[in-house]
Short mmCIF file of C-alpha atoms in Angstrom, two decimals:
data_model
loop_
_atom_site.label_atom_id
_atom_site.label_comp_id
_atom_site.label_asym_id
_atom_site.label_seq_id
_atom_site.Cartn_x
_atom_site.Cartn_y
_atom_site.Cartn_z
CA UNK A 802 23.54 -57.18 -35.70
CA UNK A 803 27.29 -57.40 -35.67
CA UNK A 804 29.82 -59.73 -37.20
CA UNK A 805 33.55 -60.22 -36.94
CA UNK A 806 36.11 -62.12 -38.97
CA UNK A 807 39.71 -62.67 -38.03
CA UNK A 808 42.69 -64.93 -38.20
CA UNK A 809 44.91 -66.57 -35.65
CA UNK A 810 48.40 -67.79 -36.25
CA UNK A 811 49.84 -70.92 -34.77
CA UNK A 812 51.68 -74.09 -35.63
CA UNK A 813 51.14 -75.47 -39.03
CA UNK A 814 48.24 -77.78 -39.21
CA UNK A 815 48.14 -81.00 -41.15
CA UNK A 816 46.39 -79.16 -43.98
CA UNK A 817 49.32 -76.85 -44.39
CA UNK A 818 47.42 -73.69 -43.46
CA UNK A 819 49.52 -71.50 -41.17
CA UNK A 820 46.60 -69.29 -40.06
CA UNK A 821 43.31 -70.35 -38.53
CA UNK A 822 40.32 -68.19 -39.46
CA UNK A 823 37.84 -67.32 -36.74
CA UNK A 824 34.59 -65.32 -36.84
CA UNK A 825 31.35 -64.64 -35.12
CA UNK A 826 27.89 -63.22 -35.79
CA UNK A 827 25.38 -62.08 -33.20
CA UNK A 828 23.20 -59.29 -31.83
CA UNK A 829 24.76 -56.13 -30.48
CA UNK A 830 23.63 -53.75 -27.78
CA UNK A 831 24.73 -50.12 -27.57
CA UNK A 832 23.93 -48.05 -24.55
CA UNK A 833 25.63 -44.70 -24.14
CA UNK A 834 26.23 -44.59 -20.42
CA UNK A 835 28.59 -41.62 -20.36
CA UNK A 836 27.11 -39.31 -23.04
CA UNK A 837 27.45 -36.26 -20.74
CA UNK A 838 24.01 -34.80 -21.73
CA UNK A 839 24.41 -35.15 -25.50
CA UNK A 840 21.16 -37.06 -25.83
CA UNK A 841 19.29 -34.50 -23.70
CA UNK A 842 20.74 -31.66 -25.77
CA UNK A 843 19.60 -33.34 -29.00
CA UNK A 844 16.07 -33.67 -27.59
CA UNK A 845 16.02 -29.99 -26.62
CA UNK A 846 17.26 -28.95 -30.07
CA UNK A 847 14.62 -31.12 -31.76
CA UNK A 848 11.96 -29.58 -29.52
CA UNK A 849 13.06 -26.04 -30.41
CA UNK A 850 13.06 -26.91 -34.13
CA UNK A 851 9.53 -28.29 -33.83
CA UNK A 852 8.40 -25.11 -32.05
CA UNK A 853 10.08 -22.96 -34.71
CA UNK A 854 8.29 -24.88 -37.47
CA UNK A 855 4.96 -24.52 -35.66
CA UNK A 856 5.45 -20.76 -35.18
CA UNK A 857 6.43 -20.34 -38.84
CA UNK A 858 3.31 -22.26 -39.87
CA UNK A 859 1.10 -20.11 -37.63
CA UNK A 860 2.67 -16.94 -39.04
CA UNK A 861 2.05 -18.12 -42.61
CA UNK A 862 -1.58 -18.95 -41.83
CA UNK A 863 -2.14 -15.61 -40.09
CA UNK A 864 -0.51 -13.77 -43.00
CA UNK A 865 -2.75 -15.57 -45.49
CA UNK A 866 -5.86 -14.81 -43.43
CA UNK A 867 -4.84 -11.17 -43.16
CA UNK A 868 -4.24 -10.97 -46.92
CA UNK A 869 -7.68 -12.46 -47.64
CA UNK A 870 -9.31 -10.13 -45.12
CA UNK A 871 -7.66 -7.08 -46.68
CA UNK A 872 -8.66 -8.22 -50.17
CA UNK A 873 -12.29 -8.74 -49.11
CA UNK A 874 -12.50 -5.36 -47.38
CA UNK A 875 -10.87 -3.63 -50.38
CA UNK A 876 -13.26 -5.29 -52.82
CA UNK A 877 -16.30 -4.47 -50.66
CA UNK A 878 -15.19 -0.85 -50.28
CA UNK A 879 -14.70 -0.51 -54.04
CA UNK A 880 -18.11 -2.08 -54.72
CA UNK A 881 -19.71 0.36 -52.27
CA UNK A 882 -17.93 3.27 -53.98
CA UNK A 883 -19.04 1.98 -57.37
CA UNK A 884 -22.68 1.84 -56.22
CA UNK A 885 -22.49 5.38 -54.83
CA UNK A 886 -20.91 6.67 -58.05
CA UNK A 887 -23.60 4.94 -60.09
CA UNK A 888 -26.32 6.72 -58.13
CA UNK A 889 -24.42 10.03 -58.40
CA UNK A 890 -24.03 9.50 -62.16
CA UNK A 891 -27.78 9.01 -62.54
CA UNK A 892 -28.42 12.15 -60.50
CA UNK A 893 -25.90 14.13 -62.59
CA UNK A 894 -27.57 12.97 -65.81
CA UNK A 895 -30.90 14.13 -64.44
CA UNK A 896 -29.32 17.47 -63.46
CA UNK A 897 -28.02 17.93 -67.03
CA UNK A 898 -31.50 17.21 -68.42
CA UNK A 899 -33.13 19.68 -66.01
CA UNK A 900 -30.57 22.44 -66.64
CA UNK A 901 -30.88 21.93 -70.42
CA UNK A 902 -34.68 22.15 -70.19
CA UNK A 903 -34.45 25.31 -68.09
CA UNK A 904 -32.00 26.83 -70.57
CA UNK A 905 -34.28 25.99 -73.53
CA UNK A 906 -37.19 27.74 -71.77
CA UNK A 907 -35.04 30.77 -71.09
CA UNK A 908 -35.09 30.45 -67.30
CA UNK A 909 -31.30 30.23 -66.87
CA UNK A 910 -28.10 30.85 -68.77
CA UNK A 911 -25.90 28.27 -70.53
CA UNK A 912 -23.28 28.37 -67.76
CA UNK A 913 -25.54 26.20 -65.55
CA UNK A 914 -25.80 23.62 -68.37
CA UNK A 915 -22.02 23.58 -68.78
CA UNK A 916 -21.49 23.22 -65.03
CA UNK A 917 -23.94 20.28 -64.85
CA UNK A 918 -22.22 18.58 -67.82
CA UNK A 919 -18.80 19.11 -66.25
CA UNK A 920 -19.97 17.46 -63.03
CA UNK A 921 -21.48 14.61 -65.03
CA UNK A 922 -18.22 14.04 -66.94
CA UNK A 923 -16.19 14.09 -63.72
CA UNK A 924 -18.50 11.48 -62.22
CA UNK A 925 -18.21 9.39 -65.40
CA UNK A 926 -14.42 9.48 -65.13
CA UNK A 927 -14.52 8.53 -61.44
CA UNK A 928 -16.96 5.72 -62.25
CA UNK A 929 -14.62 4.28 -64.90
CA UNK A 930 -11.67 4.47 -62.51
CA UNK A 931 -13.74 2.82 -59.79
CA UNK A 932 -14.76 -0.02 -62.13
CA UNK A 933 -11.12 -0.63 -62.99
CA UNK A 934 -10.18 -0.63 -59.31
CA UNK A 935 -13.04 -3.05 -58.54
CA UNK A 936 -11.56 -5.40 -61.13
CA UNK A 937 -8.11 -5.03 -59.59
CA UNK A 938 -9.54 -5.73 -56.13
CA UNK A 939 -11.37 -8.80 -57.45
CA UNK A 940 -8.14 -10.15 -58.93
CA UNK A 941 -6.39 -9.48 -55.61
CA UNK A 942 -9.15 -11.38 -53.82
CA UNK A 943 -8.82 -14.35 -56.20
CA UNK A 944 -5.07 -14.29 -55.71
CA UNK A 945 -5.40 -14.16 -51.92
CA UNK A 946 -7.80 -17.10 -51.98
CA UNK A 947 -5.41 -19.11 -54.13
CA UNK A 948 -7.08 -18.58 -57.51
CA UNK A 949 -7.10 -21.24 -60.16
CA UNK A 950 -10.84 -21.74 -60.47
CA UNK A 951 -13.34 -20.25 -62.84
CA UNK A 952 -17.13 -20.38 -62.86
CA UNK A 953 -17.23 -21.30 -66.51
CA UNK A 954 -15.09 -24.42 -66.19
CA UNK A 955 -17.02 -27.57 -67.01
CA UNK A 956 -17.91 -29.91 -64.21
CA UNK A 957 -17.26 -33.55 -65.09
CA UNK A 958 -20.44 -35.54 -65.69
CA UNK A 959 -21.78 -37.37 -62.71
CA UNK A 960 -23.08 -40.85 -63.39
CA UNK A 961 -26.61 -41.50 -62.31
CA UNK A 962 -26.91 -44.32 -59.82
CA UNK A 963 -28.53 -47.52 -61.00
CA UNK A 964 -29.98 -50.42 -59.06
CA UNK A 965 -27.52 -53.03 -57.89
CA UNK A 966 -29.19 -55.80 -59.90
CA UNK A 967 -28.95 -53.84 -63.15
CA UNK A 968 -25.31 -52.96 -62.47
CA UNK A 969 -24.46 -56.59 -61.68
CA UNK A 970 -26.17 -57.80 -64.87
CA UNK A 971 -24.34 -55.21 -66.96
CA UNK A 972 -21.00 -56.16 -65.42
CA UNK A 973 -21.60 -59.87 -65.87
CA UNK A 974 -22.46 -59.32 -69.56
CA UNK A 975 -19.34 -57.26 -70.00
CA UNK A 976 -17.11 -59.85 -68.33
CA UNK A 977 -18.64 -62.89 -70.07
CA UNK A 978 -16.13 -64.52 -72.44
CA UNK A 979 -16.92 -64.30 -76.11
CA UNK A 980 -17.81 -67.72 -77.44
CA UNK A 981 -16.32 -68.69 -80.78
CA UNK A 982 -18.53 -68.93 -83.83
CA UNK A 983 -19.82 -72.54 -84.09
CA UNK A 984 -19.31 -72.54 -87.88
CA UNK A 985 -15.59 -71.77 -87.48
CA UNK A 986 -14.90 -74.51 -84.95
CA UNK A 987 -15.64 -77.37 -87.36
CA UNK A 988 -12.69 -78.81 -89.17
CA UNK A 989 -12.77 -78.46 -92.92
CA UNK A 990 -11.85 -81.48 -95.08
#
């Protein structure tokens, strides 16, 4: 939509106004005939920007998937190591019991008991380190998945469905206007 306002000078009219005002309002049409490829260049630039955004999005998604995959494999590896160390710890405890029993019966010297205890303590230390690393890997997994949820968070109560007739009756009772007390509506003398 375009408009124009202007003035035109001429002989004085009977009203005494030396200038005549003129104007016009109407639709406008713009068609760039000689744009010399500007419009085509803008389309190409917009296409390249769209492709760049798509590639950036794909790279972000692939990076996130890779991060989750690494976190899952790290957590699984640490859990496997923890299970192996747990079994080794139980075996080392049994070895300490057996070497202590053999020492008490006089079948071996105390050096075997000390060696079994040393191995047990080393496995205990590795087990503690592995438990800490399993916790770190679990936090990394939560972080890679986005985090922000906990199993202990309360779920909002879910209303039990009721028959349509009962729901309609309840709603109509709730929406019914409260009638005034008949004793209050009488005028007092």
